[in-house]
XYZ file of C-alpha atoms in Angstrom:
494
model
C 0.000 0.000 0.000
C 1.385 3.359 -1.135
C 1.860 5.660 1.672
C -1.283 7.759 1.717
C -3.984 9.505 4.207
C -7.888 10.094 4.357
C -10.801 10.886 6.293
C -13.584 9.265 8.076
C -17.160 10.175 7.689
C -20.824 8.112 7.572
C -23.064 9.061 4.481
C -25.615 9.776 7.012
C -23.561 12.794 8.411
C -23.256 14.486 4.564
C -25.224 17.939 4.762
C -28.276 16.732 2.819
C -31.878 18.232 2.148
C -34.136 15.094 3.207
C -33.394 14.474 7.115
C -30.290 12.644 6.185
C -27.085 12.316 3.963
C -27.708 10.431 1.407
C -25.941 9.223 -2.269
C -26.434 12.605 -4.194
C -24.636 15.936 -4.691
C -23.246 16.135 -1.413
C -21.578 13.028 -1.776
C -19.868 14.075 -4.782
C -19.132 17.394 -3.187
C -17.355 15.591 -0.529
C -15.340 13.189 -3.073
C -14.079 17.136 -4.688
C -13.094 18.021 -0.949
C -11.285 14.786 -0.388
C -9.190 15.485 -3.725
C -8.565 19.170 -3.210
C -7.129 17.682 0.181
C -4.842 15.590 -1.161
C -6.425 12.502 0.257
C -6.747 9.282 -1.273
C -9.444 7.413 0.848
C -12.853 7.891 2.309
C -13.453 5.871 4.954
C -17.809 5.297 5.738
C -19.281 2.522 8.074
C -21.411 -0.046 6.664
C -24.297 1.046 4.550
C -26.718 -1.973 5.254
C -30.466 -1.542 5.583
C -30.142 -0.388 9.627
C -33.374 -1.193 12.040
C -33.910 -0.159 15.707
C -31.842 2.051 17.157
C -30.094 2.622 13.485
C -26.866 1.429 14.087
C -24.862 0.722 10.733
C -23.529 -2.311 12.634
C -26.873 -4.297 13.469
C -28.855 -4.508 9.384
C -31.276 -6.523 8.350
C -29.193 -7.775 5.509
C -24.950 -8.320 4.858
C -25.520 -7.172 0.928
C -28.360 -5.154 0.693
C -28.193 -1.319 0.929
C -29.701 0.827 3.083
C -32.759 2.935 1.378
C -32.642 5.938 4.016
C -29.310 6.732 1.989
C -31.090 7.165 -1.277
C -31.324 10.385 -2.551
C -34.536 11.408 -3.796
C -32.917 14.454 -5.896
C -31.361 11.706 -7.718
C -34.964 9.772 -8.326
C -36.001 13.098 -9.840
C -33.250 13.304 -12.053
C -33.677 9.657 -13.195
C -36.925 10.619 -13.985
C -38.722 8.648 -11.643
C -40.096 11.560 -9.500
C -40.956 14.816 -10.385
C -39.471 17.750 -8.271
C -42.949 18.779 -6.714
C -42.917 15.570 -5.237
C -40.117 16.373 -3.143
C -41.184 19.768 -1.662
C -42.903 18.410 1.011
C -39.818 16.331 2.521
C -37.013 18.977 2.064
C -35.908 18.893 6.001
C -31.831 20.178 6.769
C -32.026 19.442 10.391
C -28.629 19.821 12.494
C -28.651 16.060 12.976
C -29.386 13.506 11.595
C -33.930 12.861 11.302
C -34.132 9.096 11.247
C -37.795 9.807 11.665
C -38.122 12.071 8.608
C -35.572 9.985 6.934
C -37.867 6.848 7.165
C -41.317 8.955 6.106
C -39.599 10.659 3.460
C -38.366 7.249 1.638
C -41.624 5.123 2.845
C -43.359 7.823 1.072
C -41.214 8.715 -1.812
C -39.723 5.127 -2.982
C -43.516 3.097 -3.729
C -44.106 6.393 -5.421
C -41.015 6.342 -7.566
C -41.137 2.287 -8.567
C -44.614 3.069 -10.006
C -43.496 5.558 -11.892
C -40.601 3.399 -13.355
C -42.489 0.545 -14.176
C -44.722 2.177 -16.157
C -42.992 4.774 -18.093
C -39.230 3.772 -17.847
C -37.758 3.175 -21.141
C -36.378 -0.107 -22.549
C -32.565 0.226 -21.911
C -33.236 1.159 -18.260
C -35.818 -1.754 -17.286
C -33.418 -4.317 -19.112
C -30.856 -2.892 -16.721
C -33.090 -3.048 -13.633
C -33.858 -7.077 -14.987
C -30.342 -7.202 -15.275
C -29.640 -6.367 -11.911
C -32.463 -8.674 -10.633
C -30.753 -11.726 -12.246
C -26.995 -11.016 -11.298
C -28.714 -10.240 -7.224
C -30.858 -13.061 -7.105
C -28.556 -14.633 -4.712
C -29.511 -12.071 -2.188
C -32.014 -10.039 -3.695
C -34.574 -12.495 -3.707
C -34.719 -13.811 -0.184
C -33.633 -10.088 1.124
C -36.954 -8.629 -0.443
C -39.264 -11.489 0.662
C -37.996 -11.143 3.890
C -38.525 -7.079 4.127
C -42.222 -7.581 2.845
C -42.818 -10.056 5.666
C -41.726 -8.152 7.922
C -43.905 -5.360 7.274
C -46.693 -7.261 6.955
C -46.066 -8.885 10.054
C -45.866 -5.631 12.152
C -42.147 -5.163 11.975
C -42.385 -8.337 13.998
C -38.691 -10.231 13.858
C -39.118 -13.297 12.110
C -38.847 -15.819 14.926
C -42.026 -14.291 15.637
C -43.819 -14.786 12.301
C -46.104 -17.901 11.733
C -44.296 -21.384 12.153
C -44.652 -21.944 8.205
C -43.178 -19.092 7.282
C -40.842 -18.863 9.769
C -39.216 -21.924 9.116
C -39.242 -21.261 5.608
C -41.415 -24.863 4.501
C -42.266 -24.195 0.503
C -45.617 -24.225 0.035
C -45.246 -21.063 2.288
C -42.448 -19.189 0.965
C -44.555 -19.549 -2.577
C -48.233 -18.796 -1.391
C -46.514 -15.653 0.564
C -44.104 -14.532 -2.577
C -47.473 -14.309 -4.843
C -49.572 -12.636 -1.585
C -46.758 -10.031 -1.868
C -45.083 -9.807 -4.975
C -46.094 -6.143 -5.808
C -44.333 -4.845 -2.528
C -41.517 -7.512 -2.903
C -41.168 -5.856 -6.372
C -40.950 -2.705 -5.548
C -38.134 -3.463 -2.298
C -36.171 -4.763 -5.383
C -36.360 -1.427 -7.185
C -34.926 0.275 -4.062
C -31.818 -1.903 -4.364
C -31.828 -1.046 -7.710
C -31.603 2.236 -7.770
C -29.621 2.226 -4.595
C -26.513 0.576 -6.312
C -27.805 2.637 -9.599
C -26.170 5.569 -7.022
C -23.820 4.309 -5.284
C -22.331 3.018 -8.888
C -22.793 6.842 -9.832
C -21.017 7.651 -6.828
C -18.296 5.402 -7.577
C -17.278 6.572 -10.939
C -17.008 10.009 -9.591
C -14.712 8.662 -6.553
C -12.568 7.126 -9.109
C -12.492 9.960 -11.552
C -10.961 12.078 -8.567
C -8.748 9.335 -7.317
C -10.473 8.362 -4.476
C -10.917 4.920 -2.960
C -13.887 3.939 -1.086
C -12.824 2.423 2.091
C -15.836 0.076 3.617
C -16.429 -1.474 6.675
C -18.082 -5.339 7.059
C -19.001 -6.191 10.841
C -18.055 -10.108 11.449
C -21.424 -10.563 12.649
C -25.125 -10.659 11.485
C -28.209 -9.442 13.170
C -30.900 -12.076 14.256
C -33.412 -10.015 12.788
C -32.136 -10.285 8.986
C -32.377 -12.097 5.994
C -28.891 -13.693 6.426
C -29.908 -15.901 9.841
C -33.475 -16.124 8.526
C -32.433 -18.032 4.762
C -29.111 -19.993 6.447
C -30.216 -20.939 10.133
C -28.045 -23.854 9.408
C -25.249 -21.203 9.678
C -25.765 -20.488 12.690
C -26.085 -21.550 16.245
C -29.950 -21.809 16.791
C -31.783 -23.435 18.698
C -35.818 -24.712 17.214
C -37.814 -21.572 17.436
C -34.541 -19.610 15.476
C -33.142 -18.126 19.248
C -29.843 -17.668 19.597
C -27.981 -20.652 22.261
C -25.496 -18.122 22.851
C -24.672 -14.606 21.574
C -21.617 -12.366 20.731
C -20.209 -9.665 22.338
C -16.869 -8.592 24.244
C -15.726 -8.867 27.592
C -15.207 -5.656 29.607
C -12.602 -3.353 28.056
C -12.057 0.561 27.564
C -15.313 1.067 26.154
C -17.488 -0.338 28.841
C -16.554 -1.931 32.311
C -19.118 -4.518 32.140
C -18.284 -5.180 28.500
C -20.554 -5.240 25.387
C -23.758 -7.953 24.803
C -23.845 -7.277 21.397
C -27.285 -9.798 21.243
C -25.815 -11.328 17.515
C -25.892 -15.086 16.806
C -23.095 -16.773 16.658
C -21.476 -18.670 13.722
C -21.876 -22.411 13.569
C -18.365 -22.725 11.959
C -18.260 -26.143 11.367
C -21.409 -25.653 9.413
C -19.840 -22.790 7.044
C -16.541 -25.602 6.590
C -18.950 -28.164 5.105
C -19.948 -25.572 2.837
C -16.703 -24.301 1.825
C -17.507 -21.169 3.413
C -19.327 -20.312 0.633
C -21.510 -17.899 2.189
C -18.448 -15.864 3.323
C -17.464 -16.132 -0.583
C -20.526 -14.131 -1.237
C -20.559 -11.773 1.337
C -16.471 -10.865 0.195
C -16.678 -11.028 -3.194
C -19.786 -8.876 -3.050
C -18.221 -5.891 -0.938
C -14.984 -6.063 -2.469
C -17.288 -4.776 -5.572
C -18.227 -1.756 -3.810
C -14.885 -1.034 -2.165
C -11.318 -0.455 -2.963
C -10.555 -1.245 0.626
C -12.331 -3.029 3.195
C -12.569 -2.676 7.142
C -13.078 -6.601 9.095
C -14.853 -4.789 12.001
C -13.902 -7.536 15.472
C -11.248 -9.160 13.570
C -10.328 -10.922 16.874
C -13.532 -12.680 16.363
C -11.717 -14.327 13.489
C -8.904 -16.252 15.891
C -11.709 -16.967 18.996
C -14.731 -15.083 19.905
C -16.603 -13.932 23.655
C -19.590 -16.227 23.492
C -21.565 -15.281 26.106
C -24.769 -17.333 27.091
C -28.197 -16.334 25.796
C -30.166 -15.681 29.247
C -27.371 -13.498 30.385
C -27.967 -10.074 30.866
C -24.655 -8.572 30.156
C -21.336 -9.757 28.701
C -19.462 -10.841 32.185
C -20.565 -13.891 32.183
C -18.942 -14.866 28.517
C -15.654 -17.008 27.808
C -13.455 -17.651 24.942
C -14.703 -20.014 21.917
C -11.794 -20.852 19.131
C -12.479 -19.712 15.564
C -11.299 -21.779 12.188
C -9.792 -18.212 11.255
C -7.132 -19.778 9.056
C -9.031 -22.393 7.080
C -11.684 -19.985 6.413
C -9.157 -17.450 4.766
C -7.631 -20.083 2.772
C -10.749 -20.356 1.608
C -11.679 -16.862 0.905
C -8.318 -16.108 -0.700
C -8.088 -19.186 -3.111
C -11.328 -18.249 -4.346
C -10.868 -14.508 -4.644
C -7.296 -13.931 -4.576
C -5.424 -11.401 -2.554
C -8.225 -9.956 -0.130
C -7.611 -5.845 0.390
C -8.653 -5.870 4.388
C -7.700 -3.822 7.104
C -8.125 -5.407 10.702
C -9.818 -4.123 13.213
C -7.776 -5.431 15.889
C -8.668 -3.246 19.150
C -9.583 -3.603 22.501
C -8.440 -7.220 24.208
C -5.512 -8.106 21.323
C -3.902 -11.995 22.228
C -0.876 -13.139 20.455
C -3.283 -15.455 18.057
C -5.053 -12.861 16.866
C -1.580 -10.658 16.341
C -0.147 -14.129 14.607
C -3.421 -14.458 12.410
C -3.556 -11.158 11.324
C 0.540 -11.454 10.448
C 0.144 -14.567 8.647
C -2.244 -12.831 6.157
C -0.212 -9.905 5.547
C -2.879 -7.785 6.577
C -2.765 -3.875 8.628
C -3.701 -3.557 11.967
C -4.975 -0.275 13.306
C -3.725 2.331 15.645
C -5.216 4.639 17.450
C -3.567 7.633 18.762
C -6.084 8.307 21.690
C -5.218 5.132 23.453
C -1.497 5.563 23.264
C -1.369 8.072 26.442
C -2.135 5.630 29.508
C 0.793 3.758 29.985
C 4.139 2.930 29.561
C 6.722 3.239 26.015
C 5.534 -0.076 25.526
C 2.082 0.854 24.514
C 1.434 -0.382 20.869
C -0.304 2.872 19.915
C 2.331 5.100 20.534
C 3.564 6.406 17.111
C 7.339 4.999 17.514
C 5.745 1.309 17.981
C 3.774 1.865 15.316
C 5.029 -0.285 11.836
C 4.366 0.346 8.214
C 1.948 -1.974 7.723
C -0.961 -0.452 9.918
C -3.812 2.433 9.770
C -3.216 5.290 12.086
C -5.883 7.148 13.612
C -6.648 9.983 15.986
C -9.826 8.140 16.681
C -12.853 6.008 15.347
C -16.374 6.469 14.882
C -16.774 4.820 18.397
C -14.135 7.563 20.550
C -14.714 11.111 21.488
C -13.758 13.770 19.109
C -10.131 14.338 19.372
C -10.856 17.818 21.389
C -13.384 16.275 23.319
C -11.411 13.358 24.366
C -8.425 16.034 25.368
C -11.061 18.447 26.918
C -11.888 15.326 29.659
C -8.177 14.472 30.226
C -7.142 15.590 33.847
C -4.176 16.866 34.117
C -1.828 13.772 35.146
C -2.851 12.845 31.907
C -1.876 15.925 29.813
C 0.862 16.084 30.771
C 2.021 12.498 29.927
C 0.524 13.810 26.207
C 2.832 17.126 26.738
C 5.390 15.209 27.842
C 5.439 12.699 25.066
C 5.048 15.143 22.134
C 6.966 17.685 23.701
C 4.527 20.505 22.572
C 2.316 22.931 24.982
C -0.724 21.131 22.813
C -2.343 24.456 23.055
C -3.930 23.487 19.611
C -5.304 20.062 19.982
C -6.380 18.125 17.783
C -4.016 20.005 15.259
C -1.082 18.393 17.881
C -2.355 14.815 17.269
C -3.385 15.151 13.416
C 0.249 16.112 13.094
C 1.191 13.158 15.177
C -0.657 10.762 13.243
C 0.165 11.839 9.436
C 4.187 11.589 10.609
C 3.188 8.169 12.039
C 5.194 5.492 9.698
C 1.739 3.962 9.149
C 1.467 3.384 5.663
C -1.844 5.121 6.001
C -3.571 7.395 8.077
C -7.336 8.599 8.837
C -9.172 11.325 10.061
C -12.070 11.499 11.215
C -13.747 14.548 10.163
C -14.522 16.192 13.407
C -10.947 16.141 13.996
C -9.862 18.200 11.124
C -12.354 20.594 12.268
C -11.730 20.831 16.022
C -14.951 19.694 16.715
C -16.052 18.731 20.294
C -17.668 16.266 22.672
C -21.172 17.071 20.905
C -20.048 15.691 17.148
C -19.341 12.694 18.692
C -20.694 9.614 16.237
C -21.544 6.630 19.064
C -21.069 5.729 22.263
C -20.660 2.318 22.426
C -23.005 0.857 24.867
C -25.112 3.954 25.400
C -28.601 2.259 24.297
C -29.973 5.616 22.186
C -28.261 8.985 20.938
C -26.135 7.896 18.642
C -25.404 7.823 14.603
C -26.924 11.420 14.315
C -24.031 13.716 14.188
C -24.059 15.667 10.710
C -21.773 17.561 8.782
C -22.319 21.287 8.839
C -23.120 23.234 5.940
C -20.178 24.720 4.361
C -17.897 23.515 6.879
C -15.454 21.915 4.658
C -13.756 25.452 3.168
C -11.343 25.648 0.092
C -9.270 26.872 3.107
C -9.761 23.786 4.862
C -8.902 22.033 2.021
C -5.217 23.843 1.170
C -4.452 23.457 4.724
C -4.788 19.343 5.099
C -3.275 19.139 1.613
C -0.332 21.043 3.013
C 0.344 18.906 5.505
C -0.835 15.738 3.595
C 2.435 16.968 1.602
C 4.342 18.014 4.355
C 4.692 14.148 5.485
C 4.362 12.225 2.530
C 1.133 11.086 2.052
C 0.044 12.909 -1.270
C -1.559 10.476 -3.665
């Protein structure tokens, strides 16, 4: 990997005129940014459909996309809405409206597919039937599923009749005819989803920039995935979970984190050659130049915690076929482009995994303060092959997190970068850029000395997160000239 730099930021938290950023101009607006910069990468979370609580990280489906991000400007100029439709929804609150967001697109979308089935010309329908065909693999069972669902109350499916639920085939055939006009439409959404993000794309690549993705190892219960491959996974009769992942306690929560997700039934995915992980790679590493593994400790043994417990104390250790699975995965698809997400409770088999595949590690500059010179975040134990960061979606801002230090702990900062830091986060964005890291990222907030408020999650904290948005016109030409001077100043200019 050349020795380059970019920034972080969610399409939710583009400015956008719909309750949320979505795939249109602002998108593209931020890809010109990212170039003027000097940058080479954009780094987003997962784009998934998201569901309660709208965490990227818990969708109801590994492939689809998530229709909230849609931009209906971009409907309009497809033809498939007119601009009067949209007047009503035009909403540019100061964060993010998953409310709006939803009404807007529940409204909007039906609206829209009716409008291309009947007056969308040839070429265009035989590339929506196009699409169709080369998704089936997901498509199919992803837009079934979403119909149910909403017929069903929103109900998860483990709720749904026991036909139905466990998938028997009279069912799944008398319920795809009962709803094939919805399940048609949910299939235009991922059309013209990926119709954008393909737009969206081309642009990125016009301007040099790589799209940098994220994959979380695990799968909600309430999705598509666990409800078409319960084999998969460990379940019990009724599709509940015998056990569920999560971490033990660590920096991000003292009593750790019950993430809730089924686990993997491993030696389930071996009999199949792991060919659902096949799928699930090959079909992101479409989308993206470079690719997050969010918990890749999960990949060398993973915290299975019991399912009647209420938080993740009571979990232990499980081994993971981490090696025979990326055997797989790489003889099928050749040299993977991942970066591994390899915080919080790091053993020496998950540094030795992650080694054996060749594969960078990540850094993050706001843990490297709270102990010794040993500490593997400080920038002169950092290597080449790793991402640097101030911090991640799930820390503080930069000036927050310095803002709560007390002073023992300044000073160790002070002390180690032998600056007044009088400026931070500018002292740590400098910090991480000279970092030998082959490749450093921002986040966002941090390039615009942005406090405790911008903050993206909390991990743990059950509601107030993923709503943090861009401001308008923050990102100056200014701006711009400034990071690309320093982007230059240490090497990093694409």
């Amino acid at each position: 990997m050349q020795r380059t730099s970019g920034l972080l930021l969610h399409l939710t938290s583009l400015p956008g005129r719909f309750g949320i950023g979505d795939l249109g101009a602002e998108s593209r607006r931020f890809i010109d940014f990212l170039a003027a910069a000097g940058q080479r990468w954009w780094q987003l979370l997962p784009i998934n459909p998201t569901g309660y609580g709208n965490s990227p990280y818990s969708a109801f489906s590994a492939f689809a996309g998530n229709p909230l991000l849609i931009s209906p400007d971009e409907l309009a100029a497809a033809g498939d809405l007119d601009e009067d439709d949209l007047a009503a929804w035009r909403l540019a609150p100061e964060h993010t409206d998953y409310g709006h967001a939803w009404r807007c697109r529940r409204q909007l979308l039906p609206q829209a597919a009716g409008r291309f089935f009947r007056q969308a010309g040839k070429a265009r329908k035989a590339t929506f039937d196009t699409f169709c065909a080369e998704q089936a693999f997901w498509l199919n069972d992803y837009a079934l599923f979403q119909a149910l669902r909403e017929h069903f109350g929103n109900r998860d499916w483990t709720r749904w009749p026991e036909p139905i639920r466990d998938r028997r085939e009279e069912a799944l055939r008398n319920w795809g005819e009962r709803l094939a006009g919805r399940i048609l439409q949910l299939k235009y959404e991922q059309f013209v989803f990926f119709e954008q993000w393909r737009k969206l794309k081309k642009h990125a690549g016009r301007h040099g920039i790589g799209l940098f993705g994220d994959m979380p190892i695990f799968v909600a219960l309430d999705s598509a995935d666990v409800w078409c491959n319960r084999p998969l996974f460990r379940l019990d009769g009724q599709g509940q979970p015998t056990a569920v992942a999560g971490v033990p306690p660590d920096y991000f929560s003292e009593r750790g984190q019950r993430w809730g997700t089924p686990l993997y039934d491993w030696p389930a995915h071996q009999a199949q050659d792991f060919s659902w992980w096949k799928a699930r790679l090959r079909w992101n590493l479409q989308l993206f130049e470079l690719l997050r593994i969010d918990h890749f400790r999960g990949f060398a043994a993973c915290w299975v915690i019991p399912a009647d417990s209420e938080d993740a104390t009571g979990g232990a250790w499980e081994q993971v076929p981490g090696d025979r699975l990326f055997r797989s995965l790489t003889d099928e698809l050749g040299v993977l482009p991942l970066v591994a997400e390899d915080l919080g409770i790091i053993t020496d088999d998950v540094t030795a995994l992650k080694r054996r595949w060749g594969w960078p590690g990540m850094k993050v500059l706001q843990f490297a303060f709270d102990s010794g010179p040993d500490n593997p975040y400080l920038p002169h134990n950092h290597e080449e092959n790793c991402v640097v960061y101030t911090g991640t979606h799930d820390n503080d801002t930069t000036l927050g997190w310095w803002q709560k230090l007390d002073g023992h702990a300044r000073n160790r900062v002070r002390s180690y970068l032998m600056r007044s830091c009088r400026d931070m986060p500018r002292e740590l964005i400098r910090e991480a850029m000279a970092s030998v890291a082959r490749l450093c990222i921002l986040p966002v907030q941090d390039i615009l000395a942005l406090p405790s408020t911008a903050r993206m999650n909390r991990p743990g904290a059950p509601s107030g997160n993923w709503t943090w948005r861009l401001p308008d016109d923050a990102l100056t030409d200014a701006l711009a000239s400034e990071l690309r001077r320093l982007t230059e100043r240490y090497g990093r200019l694409a």
